[in-house]
Every structure is written in structure tokens, then in C-alpha cells.
């Protein structure tokens, strides 16, 4: 789980129901998943609330800010919003450390604001998917305070403790800890507690049925308010072998193999489905899909009654500071597609709040190519099978900020790793170069609304610096330009929504060995679309063995027309055959 490629690259990771108003019938499709569901047809737009829009001048985005922009969000044509955590939190990890699951983080507003947000969304036909962070809580949660208070507390077994009289437990790797050690000694009860993430994010003990019931109650609390689903944070890690056996030396290089999908995770999921999901009209998507297609299928296949979707990391992890091979990219996405062609459903994404910016990682953010390459990547995301998850700001073609100084970074694991590298005499110059490309703060700079001071994000001091390209890359100026990234995004979303073939249709890759062009068809019930994408900054030729001279061009990111047999730099074209 390479949430933050910077750290991943440099160190230890050697290498991360229900149908609603939709037509609830099957698509006559012999080539894939045949069962219509709203969440398969949805385009999900992810909002990082801290950076979206600040309504009260404290420099931090908030719920009222999102409410004020609901018409903008609606105008994108998306169907659902995935909101990163908005619950009470001391913000060690920007809300992924929850101290009260039934309350709203002070900086973000109040429960009344939340109710208005949900109503405003539903009035506009937009669904809300919330983050469920239950692999761990905050160490400031009342459960943890109780749990650490004594060895005999009724909350002791809500977390994983190892009494020091037994010696030190076997090493567990922490993704966020300064020393990478997931066991933190606590002198209060002379014991260690487990934290796969930071010390302020102790892991919850899912073996304890009381804890599991608490989680189900929390889920019901939000579902009863009318939310439409959950994105389940780090869920593949919740089950642990609580005898904590020693793992082979160096296991951390491949820690997912040891941490993910440990039995009895499927029992927990079946129980959760029975207790919660089966009683609501709600969707579920897991962060992480285990180690294999089998793991992924075991999470999402409908007859198993566990989850609806998962997202796998293999695709998003392809981009490296030194570039990536399109052949590799094509192979990975084709392999995942074929593994789910007949059964199961996944998501499609290339960016989120744990990644640097889409265009900077997978496209080309130079002034010459930022616009076309970001449109090309949006075309890819909106024409593949799977539910697209699209990160806020990518519709504008927002780019990496590339901080030079460590003082500008805000991301806790990055700051911890910087310190760790200093402690072990690591290559700080290389570290700083890497995080310019990959640190997730690049994707968290404030949303760019207009060319006024602070990009229209806040009237105060933004919690993290604003990218200086905001004077040109912003909503106000892109609204005025019919050929902007923003308006292109609206068109490509509309194209997907109007054509079932782009959602459910069979995917076939063409010109497989072409290192520059990604070409594929999507086909359903006699309707066939061809997608041609040039992933390079040069003119590229393609050879697809199809006559497209009579084909209807549905969208093209260049104003000039498609030239037969070749594409301009980062050209993206969708034609109907
Ligand atoms: C995954 C989330 O996406 C990430 O932002 C967070 O830091 C970790 N899980 C820990 O909750």
C-alpha cells in the first residue's frame, strides 16, 4: 500500500447494493458483468475536504465550503462524492485518526452543516460515500484512553496489547513510524501496543466481537442519516494473527503479503454484510485488494455477500520518478480487466489523496502538454470498465507543487521519514528529489477556484501552500474556455454516462506491442467504441487493423481532426465504429 510513493520509493518497499434509482435490470451482455447497479454506472468524485473550499477564513477547507460549491460539483456530471474523513480528529494524519466517530471535526463544521451538505447533495441527485477508518482509531479516542489505563480495563481488548513481561513482541513494520516499528511501548501498563500506521493510530482488535459491534453501530448511525456507502480504509489489514509470530527477516519489503487478507477477514466481512450492508441501500468499496486476483474476487464477487468493489494498487503504483513504460501500463490494466471480465467489479483510478497529481505522475505537466495530457488521462479513466474514482482538481489539470524545503511539507509520514533518513544518515538530497515527484502533499494543495489571492480557496492563511500556477489553472478561467480541461472532463463524463458500452462493454486491447499508443475497443450489444490514446509527447503511429475512415468521432482532445494512422502528442480520440 504505497500511500506515499516517496517513502515507498526510497526505502523499505523495494518496489500498495444496491441499486437505487437505476434501472434495476440486467444488461444483455454476454461479455462481462451483467448485473446493473448504480455504483457500477457511477462516476465517483473524491473531495479532500481540508483543501477544497474554506468558508470561514481559518485556512482550512470545511463543509460549508463544499456546500457553497455543490452546483459546481453537480455541473461536472458526476454521480457520487467520496468524502475523506470529516469526523472528530486530532489530525495527526489529516482525519485518518478518529477520536469520535459520531461527531464532525471542529475545523470542518458541525453536524448541522453535515446534514445540510447531505441534503444539498441528495437534492441534486448526488450520492455520498464516507470514509470508514476502522483498522485503527486515534490514540485520543475514548476507547484507547480507557484501554491504556489498565490491563484489566473492559476496553483493553479493543486494541492489540503485548505485556512487556513476555519480552518484546516479534517485529512488526509500521508504515508511518519514525523508526518503522509498529510496537510502541507504554510504561503506564508496561506493555506494547500495535500501530501499523502512526503511534497516534493504534490498531483496533477485530477479534473482539464487542469492537466489531461498535463498528457496525457507527456504520448504522451514518447510514440512518441517509449516506449512500462507505470507502473502507486499509480494510485488508484489519484481521491479524494475534499470536504475532515472527515474520522472515526483510518481510517489510513485501509487507502486504503478510498483513493483507489474514483469516478470518472474510468472516468479519460476511458478518458486516449481514449486520449492516444487507439492511441498507448502500455501496461498499475496500481500499486494497489483497495479493492476488483470488483475494480481490473473494472480496467483491456478488455471491459471496461481502463487498461491492475494491481498488487495487498495481495500476496506480506504475508511475515512477524516472517515468514508466506504457507497455507495462497496458499489460497491468488489461490483466486486471480480463480477471474481472466475467465476474466481480473493480474501480478504475490513477490518483487520489495518497498520490501526487495525476498529470504530473502519469502525463506531462510542462506548459506545452499539461492540458492535452490531462485530457488524455481523463479519457482513459472514463472509457475503461470499472467504476471511475476521480480526484478533485484533476478536472482542472492541477499539477505537483514540488516543494524545495522540508518546512513546506505537512504530511506526517513524509516528515517522519525525513527524520528517519537523517537519523540513519540516508541520502537526503535524493529523498527531497523523490518527494517532489511523489509526496501526497502534491495532491493536497488547495483547490484552485480563481485567480484572486489564495486561488479563491480561503481569505486566511492556507494550511498548506497554494500552487503558483493557480493564476491560469483555475475554475473561473477554465469555465470561460470551451476547450479547457474542465469542459473536456464534463464532455467525457457525459459520453460515458450516455453509453452503456463504455461502462459494461467488453474491453479488447489492440496494437498490443505499440509502446506509445494505447488502443482498445469497448463493445456491448452491437455498439462499438474505439479509444486511441497517445501517451507520448511526439506524434505516434498506430496499427489497429480496422478501417476507421467512416467512423464517427465522439470526442478528441485536439481541435484539429484525427489523422489516419497517427496521433498527435498526447492525443485522445474516441470514435464509434
Ligand atoms: C489510507 C488512507 O487513504 C491514507 O490517507 C491514510 O494515511 C492511511 N490509510 C491510514 O489511515
XYZ file of C-alpha atoms and ligand atoms in Angstrom:
588
model
C 0.000 0.000 0.000
C 2.106 2.784 -1.267
C 0.117 5.701 0.007
C 3.027 7.931 -0.446
C 5.321 6.857 -3.190
C 8.121 8.959 -1.836
C 8.608 6.774 1.122
C 7.835 3.709 -0.843
C 10.423 4.507 -3.457
C 13.223 5.474 -1.212
C 13.159 2.889 1.430
C 11.760 -0.233 2.540
C 9.211 -1.028 -0.096
C 11.529 -2.372 -2.575
C 9.286 -1.674 -5.068
C 0.355 -0.606 -2.279
C -26.486 -2.561 -3.032
C -27.761 -1.933 -4.013
C -29.424 -0.423 -6.859
C -31.114 2.796 -6.252
C -32.934 4.793 -8.785
C -31.081 2.985 -11.527
C -32.729 0.645 -13.965
C -32.515 -2.454 -11.851
C -32.386 -4.941 -14.660
C -29.684 -6.756 -16.464
C -27.791 -5.504 -19.427
C -27.954 -8.186 -22.078
C -24.262 -8.647 -22.252
C -22.540 -11.904 -22.752
C -19.130 -10.354 -22.302
C -18.953 -9.377 -18.710
C -20.761 -8.441 -15.581
C -24.433 -8.410 -16.419
C -25.957 -7.079 -13.312
C -26.807 -3.402 -13.385
C -26.113 -1.438 -10.232
C -25.990 2.301 -9.670
C -22.498 2.066 -8.238
C -21.205 0.378 -11.372
C -22.624 3.167 -13.516
C -21.493 5.981 -11.236
C -18.562 8.322 -11.687
C -17.253 8.983 -8.184
C -15.666 12.365 -7.498
C -13.355 12.439 -4.492
C -13.294 15.540 -2.317
C -10.428 16.195 0.055
C -12.325 18.499 2.427
C -9.300 20.107 4.006
C -8.236 21.527 0.667
C -11.477 22.064 -1.222
C -13.000 25.345 -0.038
C -12.719 27.336 3.182
C -15.841 29.263 4.231
C -14.642 30.908 7.444
C -11.150 32.172 6.717
C -9.238 29.804 9.021
C -7.214 28.473 6.098
C -8.758 25.001 6.259
C -11.460 23.754 3.899
C -14.797 22.911 5.533
C -18.286 21.525 5.000
C -19.882 24.918 4.387
C -17.250 25.466 1.718
C -18.301 22.254 -0.031
C -21.972 23.234 0.297
C -21.241 26.541 -1.426
C -19.825 24.683 -4.420
C -22.434 21.970 -4.856
C -23.641 23.496 -8.111
C -20.110 23.335 -9.479
C -19.841 19.700 -8.420
C -23.197 18.918 -9.999
C -22.076 20.600 -13.215
C -19.322 18.010 -13.590
C -21.948 15.351 -14.266
C -20.634 13.038 -11.559
C -22.943 10.794 -9.538
C -21.362 10.373 -6.135
C -18.882 12.066 -3.855
C -16.376 10.179 -1.770
C -15.513 12.444 1.132
C -12.292 11.856 3.048
C -12.803 11.605 6.838
C -14.655 14.504 8.426
C -15.032 13.027 11.928
C -13.507 14.489 15.114
C -9.782 14.033 14.971
C -6.585 15.478 16.404
C -5.360 15.404 12.798
C -2.139 13.521 13.164
C -2.980 12.057 9.747
C -5.486 14.604 8.432
C -8.564 12.889 9.792
C -7.452 9.268 9.380
C -7.024 9.229 13.158
C -10.546 9.438 14.519
C -11.255 10.396 18.114
C -15.069 10.374 17.834
C -16.797 8.532 15.015
C -20.138 10.231 15.609
C -19.023 13.832 15.511
C -17.660 16.300 12.993
C -14.108 17.644 13.153
C -14.269 21.172 14.609
C -12.317 22.692 11.734
C -14.820 21.232 9.274
C -18.000 22.444 10.982
C -20.940 20.908 12.803
C -23.447 18.091 12.456
C -25.943 20.673 11.183
C -23.507 21.514 8.411
C -23.200 17.833 7.637
C -26.989 17.435 7.460
C -27.229 20.419 5.088
C -24.441 19.024 2.947
C -26.143 15.660 2.639
C -29.470 17.281 1.826
C -27.861 19.606 -0.714
C -26.249 16.632 -2.397
C -29.359 14.487 -2.424
C -31.450 17.410 -3.725
C -29.082 17.460 -6.672
C -29.127 13.699 -7.160
C -25.580 13.230 -5.870
C -24.815 10.353 -3.516
C -22.425 10.458 -0.564
C -19.805 7.829 0.207
C -17.991 8.335 3.510
C -14.635 7.045 4.647
C -14.784 4.265 7.242
C -11.493 4.177 9.133
C -11.621 1.172 11.415
C -8.307 -0.589 11.084
C -7.250 1.909 13.734
C -8.609 4.838 15.723
C -6.873 7.842 17.193
C -4.986 7.354 20.451
C -7.222 10.196 21.648
C -10.380 8.132 21.169
C -12.150 7.373 24.489
C -11.755 3.637 23.778
C -7.980 3.929 23.630
C -7.769 6.182 26.667
C -9.691 3.528 28.606
C -7.769 0.706 27.032
C -4.364 2.017 28.022
C -5.472 2.979 31.530
C -5.136 -0.538 32.966
C -4.528 -4.131 31.960
C -7.966 -5.002 33.269
C -9.954 -2.243 31.596
C -13.057 -3.533 29.776
C -11.651 -1.714 26.745
C -8.244 -3.386 26.941
C -9.161 -5.833 24.182
C -10.342 -3.140 21.819
C -6.680 -2.827 20.787
C -3.666 -5.117 20.481
C -1.517 -5.121 23.615
C 1.548 -7.210 24.389
C 2.582 -7.216 28.040
C 6.266 -6.466 28.419
C 6.730 -9.309 30.935
C 6.525 -11.564 27.856
C 9.515 -9.803 26.342
C 9.416 -7.747 23.184
C 6.905 -8.910 20.573
C 8.063 -10.022 17.123
C 8.888 -7.102 14.859
C 6.032 -5.526 13.005
C 6.673 -2.917 10.379
C 4.906 0.439 10.698
C 4.217 2.403 7.543
C 4.319 5.769 9.275
C 6.519 5.440 12.361
C 9.821 7.299 12.570
C 11.596 4.035 13.365
C 9.293 1.844 11.273
C 8.478 -0.087 14.444
C 4.754 -0.848 14.820
C 5.028 -1.699 18.538
C 5.005 1.272 20.889
C 5.978 0.719 24.492
C 3.645 2.311 27.039
C 5.046 2.498 30.561
C 1.621 3.114 32.110
C 0.820 -0.609 31.966
C 4.264 -1.864 30.973
C 3.020 -3.107 27.604
C 3.361 -2.521 23.876
C 0.511 -1.571 21.576
C 0.342 -2.186 17.862
C 0.123 0.570 15.242
C 0.566 -0.281 11.575
C 0.352 3.445 10.851
C 1.488 6.202 13.246
C 1.833 5.936 17.018
C -1.293 8.032 17.233
C -3.198 5.442 15.176
C -3.413 2.305 17.351
C -4.839 -0.741 15.547
C -8.263 -1.929 16.642
C -8.710 -5.534 17.636
C -11.242 -7.062 15.278
C -11.113 -10.369 17.135
C -13.205 -8.713 19.806
C -16.923 -9.054 18.931
C -17.702 -6.003 21.091
C -15.437 -3.879 18.946
C -16.994 -5.248 15.770
C -20.454 -4.403 17.048
C -19.332 -0.884 17.919
C -18.188 -0.503 14.303
C -21.499 -1.798 12.939
C -23.357 0.671 15.162
C -21.231 3.515 13.867
C -21.942 2.452 10.298
C -25.685 2.339 11.036
C -25.515 5.773 12.651
C -24.331 7.290 9.355
C -26.437 5.089 7.112
C -29.517 6.039 9.118
C -28.711 9.635 8.294
C -29.035 8.629 4.658
C -25.475 8.330 3.380
C -25.027 6.035 0.416
C -21.976 3.965 1.189
C -18.512 3.543 2.650
C -14.979 3.528 1.352
C -13.197 1.209 3.757
C -9.802 2.492 4.714
C -6.947 -0.024 4.949
C -9.573 -2.676 5.475
C -7.465 -5.504 4.116
C -5.306 -5.188 7.257
C -7.990 -5.481 9.951
C -7.576 -9.188 10.722
C -4.342 -10.252 12.406
C -2.819 -13.420 13.717
C -2.842 -12.269 17.318
C -0.227 -14.778 18.386
C 2.062 -12.381 16.496
C 4.504 -14.945 15.131
C 7.880 -13.783 13.836
C 7.953 -12.965 10.135
C 11.019 -13.670 7.984
C 13.730 -11.006 8.022
C 13.047 -8.347 5.398
C 9.303 -9.118 5.251
C 8.627 -5.395 5.247
C 9.748 -5.204 1.620
C 6.640 -7.187 0.806
C 4.570 -6.465 3.879
C 1.205 -6.634 2.106
C 1.772 -10.347 1.682
C 1.941 -10.669 5.470
C -0.552 -8.011 6.512
C -3.369 -8.256 3.980
C -6.371 -10.572 3.930
C -5.392 -12.557 7.016
C -8.088 -15.025 8.140
C -10.763 -14.606 9.341
C -11.230 -11.347 7.419
C -13.940 -12.884 5.246
C -15.910 -13.926 8.318
C -15.803 -10.331 9.512
C -16.946 -9.083 6.131
C -19.781 -11.570 5.915
C -20.863 -10.566 9.380
C -20.676 -6.869 8.466
C -22.686 -7.532 5.341
C -25.319 -9.416 7.295
C -25.477 -6.863 10.112
C -25.192 -3.692 8.084
C -24.935 -3.642 4.293
C -27.738 -6.107 3.613
C -30.109 -3.863 5.568
C -29.319 -0.696 3.642
C -29.262 0.535 0.121
C -25.550 1.291 0.370
C -22.375 0.604 -1.556
C -19.001 -0.503 -0.278
C -15.515 -0.223 -1.669
C -12.386 -1.537 0.007
C -9.063 0.200 -0.144
C -6.723 -2.563 -1.227
C -7.492 -5.843 -2.920
C -5.003 -8.191 -1.283
C -2.216 -10.026 -3.039
C -3.878 -11.756 -5.949
C -6.895 -11.822 -8.206
C -8.246 -14.542 -5.984
C -8.054 -12.211 -2.988
C -9.792 -9.487 -4.958
C -12.534 -11.822 -6.175
C -13.054 -13.075 -2.660
C -13.792 -9.522 -1.590
C -16.163 -8.474 -4.328
C -17.883 -11.387 -6.020
C -21.580 -10.889 -5.508
C -22.431 -14.433 -4.454
C -20.028 -14.126 -1.502
C -22.053 -11.279 0.037
C -19.129 -9.253 1.282
C -18.282 -6.008 -0.546
C -19.233 -4.418 -3.861
C -15.880 -3.182 -5.081
C -12.240 -2.876 -4.184
C -9.432 -0.875 -5.569
C -6.113 -2.466 -6.286
C -2.823 -0.585 -6.129
C -0.969 -2.174 -9.009
C -2.087 0.377 -11.627
C -1.577 3.491 -9.556
C 1.862 2.295 -8.464
C 3.233 2.121 -12.014
C 4.328 5.779 -12.219
C 7.908 6.318 -11.036
C 10.077 9.451 -10.857
C 12.112 8.091 -13.780
C 8.966 7.532 -15.863
C 7.082 4.367 -16.732
C 6.559 2.077 -19.649
C 3.244 2.261 -21.465
C 3.617 -1.417 -22.348
C 3.681 -2.198 -18.641
C 0.708 0.091 -18.005
C -1.301 -1.579 -20.782
C -0.405 -5.033 -19.552
C -1.479 -4.282 -15.976
C -4.821 -2.725 -16.873
C -5.589 -5.449 -19.431
C -4.720 -8.199 -16.974
C -6.993 -6.756 -14.291
C -9.771 -6.255 -16.791
C -9.615 -9.814 -18.017
C -9.564 -11.226 -14.483
C -12.869 -9.460 -13.834
C -14.429 -9.804 -17.270
C -16.925 -12.453 -16.243
C -17.401 -11.869 -12.578
C -16.787 -9.186 -9.993
C -16.388 -5.460 -10.312
C -13.474 -3.148 -9.565
C -12.720 0.514 -9.627
C -10.545 2.459 -12.034
C -8.337 5.241 -10.729
C -4.916 6.786 -11.164
C -4.921 9.393 -8.426
C -6.311 10.162 -5.004
C -5.298 11.991 -1.817
C -2.486 9.470 -1.246
C -0.826 10.262 -4.550
C 0.792 13.218 -6.200
C -1.111 14.837 -9.069
C -2.449 12.755 -11.950
C -0.966 14.844 -14.757
C 2.424 15.143 -13.042
C 2.739 11.399 -12.475
C 1.107 9.831 -15.496
C 1.056 12.696 -18.013
C 3.251 15.676 -18.742
C 2.753 18.853 -16.726
C 5.009 21.092 -18.828
C 3.161 24.210 -20.088
C 3.088 22.718 -23.576
C 1.480 19.413 -22.694
C -0.317 19.805 -19.366
C -3.664 20.478 -20.964
C -3.658 17.723 -23.606
C -2.060 15.066 -21.447
C -4.508 15.642 -18.631
C -7.423 15.354 -21.040
C -5.892 12.163 -22.415
C -5.716 10.647 -18.914
C -9.319 11.638 -18.178
C -10.285 9.903 -21.414
C -8.575 6.728 -20.245
C -10.304 6.803 -16.858
C -13.747 7.403 -18.346
C -13.550 4.717 -21.018
C -12.361 1.702 -19.041
C -14.506 -0.931 -17.381
C -14.880 -0.434 -13.614
C -16.212 2.451 -11.565
C -14.025 5.545 -12.072
C -12.851 7.344 -8.942
C -11.691 10.796 -9.948
C -9.787 13.112 -7.610
C -10.798 16.760 -7.134
C -8.640 19.225 -9.042
C -7.614 16.719 -11.696
C -10.507 18.010 -13.797
C -8.587 21.315 -13.939
C -5.269 19.660 -14.685
C -3.796 20.725 -11.324
C -0.084 19.901 -11.021
C 2.514 18.949 -8.412
C 3.764 21.867 -6.329
C 7.227 20.320 -5.844
C 8.293 21.952 -2.590
C 12.031 22.584 -2.256
C 12.051 22.842 1.520
C 11.003 20.241 4.051
C 9.371 23.055 6.091
C 6.701 23.385 3.389
C 5.576 19.781 3.716
C 2.693 18.920 6.030
C 2.352 15.166 5.511
C 3.151 13.341 8.765
C 4.695 10.165 7.259
C 6.869 12.266 4.963
C 8.129 14.359 7.871
C 8.727 11.219 9.932
C 10.619 9.608 7.101
C 12.724 12.710 6.582
C 13.732 12.498 10.231
C 14.384 8.773 9.905
C 16.625 9.324 6.899
C 18.554 11.948 8.838
C 18.889 9.601 11.795
C 20.320 6.796 9.692
C 22.488 9.085 7.556
C 20.347 8.493 4.437
C 20.606 10.379 1.167
C 18.560 13.475 1.970
C 19.105 15.062 -1.427
C 17.667 12.022 -3.133
C 14.827 11.891 -0.634
C 13.930 15.532 -1.333
C 14.005 14.923 -5.087
C 11.777 11.896 -4.756
C 9.129 13.589 -2.660
C 8.850 16.374 -5.222
C 7.532 13.738 -7.571
C 5.618 11.539 -5.238
C 4.677 13.097 -1.906
C 0.950 13.110 -1.364
C 1.085 16.788 -0.318
C 1.401 17.478 -4.053
C -2.163 16.276 -4.410
C -3.375 18.118 -1.330
C -2.600 21.727 -2.179
C -5.739 23.887 -2.152
C -8.267 23.592 -4.937
C -7.869 26.434 -7.418
C -11.123 28.330 -7.844
C -9.985 31.575 -9.446
C -7.035 33.909 -9.994
C -7.669 36.023 -6.886
C -5.395 35.816 -3.821
C -5.130 32.276 -2.430
C -6.857 30.947 -5.538
C -10.269 31.746 -4.047
C -9.716 28.873 -1.584
C -9.515 30.958 1.586
C -9.389 34.527 2.802
C -6.993 33.409 5.542
C -3.657 31.653 5.603
C -3.932 28.327 3.779
C -2.874 25.301 5.845
C -0.552 24.305 3.009
C 0.879 26.462 0.235
C -1.037 27.069 -2.956
C 0.440 26.086 -6.304
C 1.617 29.215 -8.120
C 0.023 28.037 -11.368
C -3.380 28.968 -9.870
C -3.429 32.206 -11.847
C -4.070 30.198 -15.012
C -5.147 26.772 -13.790
C -8.426 27.547 -12.043
C -12.166 27.016 -12.358
C -13.048 30.607 -13.309
C -10.723 30.761 -16.288
C -11.459 27.196 -17.409
C -15.203 27.878 -17.302
C -14.690 30.562 -19.940
C -12.756 28.349 -22.320
C -14.850 25.746 -24.119
C -11.710 23.711 -24.786
C -10.408 23.716 -21.213
C -9.583 20.570 -19.220
C -12.638 21.271 -17.106
C -15.036 21.400 -20.053
C -13.382 18.374 -21.604
C -13.895 16.470 -18.368
C -17.608 17.319 -18.431
C -17.842 16.034 -22.006
C -16.032 12.777 -21.379
C -18.111 12.080 -18.266
C -21.273 12.695 -20.309
C -20.040 10.375 -23.027
C -19.528 7.592 -20.508
C -22.886 8.163 -18.854
C -24.710 8.077 -22.180
C -23.137 4.854 -23.402
C -23.568 1.600 -21.550
C -20.859 0.099 -23.724
C -18.298 2.326 -22.006
C -19.479 1.045 -18.630
C -20.330 -2.620 -19.133
C -18.933 -3.374 -22.585
C -16.270 -5.898 -23.421
C -12.723 -4.479 -23.494
C -10.266 -5.587 -26.155
C -6.774 -4.157 -26.466
C -5.475 -3.534 -29.995
C -1.934 -2.882 -31.222
C -0.708 -4.557 -28.039
C 3.026 -4.081 -28.646
C 2.801 -0.407 -29.519
C 4.933 1.341 -26.877
C 3.379 4.770 -27.478
C -0.290 4.268 -28.152
C -2.952 2.613 -26.019
C -5.750 1.459 -28.295
C -8.803 -0.535 -27.257
C -12.403 -1.152 -28.099
C -15.415 -1.326 -25.817
C -18.386 -3.191 -27.152
C -21.875 -4.028 -25.999
C -24.940 -5.187 -27.865
C -23.681 -4.176 -31.278
C -22.372 -0.788 -30.183
C -18.642 -0.497 -30.507
C -16.292 2.275 -29.496
C -12.627 2.661 -30.275
C -10.364 4.562 -27.887
C -6.979 5.794 -29.134
C -4.562 7.364 -26.657
C -1.082 8.637 -27.386
C 0.866 8.560 -24.108
C 3.900 10.400 -25.557
C 4.923 13.964 -26.368
C 5.598 13.030 -30.018
C 3.421 12.152 -32.950
C 2.788 8.419 -32.751
C 1.616 5.842 -35.246
C -0.856 3.097 -34.544
C -1.845 -0.028 -36.377
C -5.187 -1.434 -35.348
C -6.264 -3.332 -38.434
C -9.593 -1.516 -38.580
C -10.917 0.873 -41.156
C -11.998 3.938 -39.242
C -12.365 6.297 -42.173
C -16.153 6.281 -41.830
C -16.170 6.206 -38.056
C -17.886 8.928 -36.097
C -15.559 10.914 -33.848
C -17.244 11.392 -30.498
C -14.518 13.274 -28.696
C -10.986 14.448 -29.451
C -8.705 16.491 -27.212
C -7.333 18.340 -30.251
C -9.359 20.782 -32.260
C -7.754 19.571 -35.470
C -9.047 16.270 -36.742
C -7.655 12.826 -36.269
C -5.060 11.926 -38.870
C -5.444 8.434 -40.168
C -2.919 6.066 -38.616
C -1.301 8.612 -36.362
C -1.958 10.651 -33.284
C -0.576 13.994 -32.184
C 1.249 14.362 -28.863
C -0.994 13.055 -26.067
C -3.918 12.934 -28.446
C -7.012 11.130 -27.199
C -9.839 10.173 -29.506
C -12.980 8.135 -29.016
C -14.822 7.045 -32.131
C -17.921 4.981 -32.678
C -17.285 2.194 -35.162
C -5.242 5.041 3.760
C -5.618 6.463 3.581
O -6.023 6.662 2.249
C -4.418 7.284 3.970
O -4.595 8.646 3.643
C -4.165 7.106 5.433
O -2.991 7.803 5.784
C -3.979 5.623 5.779
N -4.944 4.788 5.156
C -4.114 5.419 7.251
O -5.459 5.575 7.620
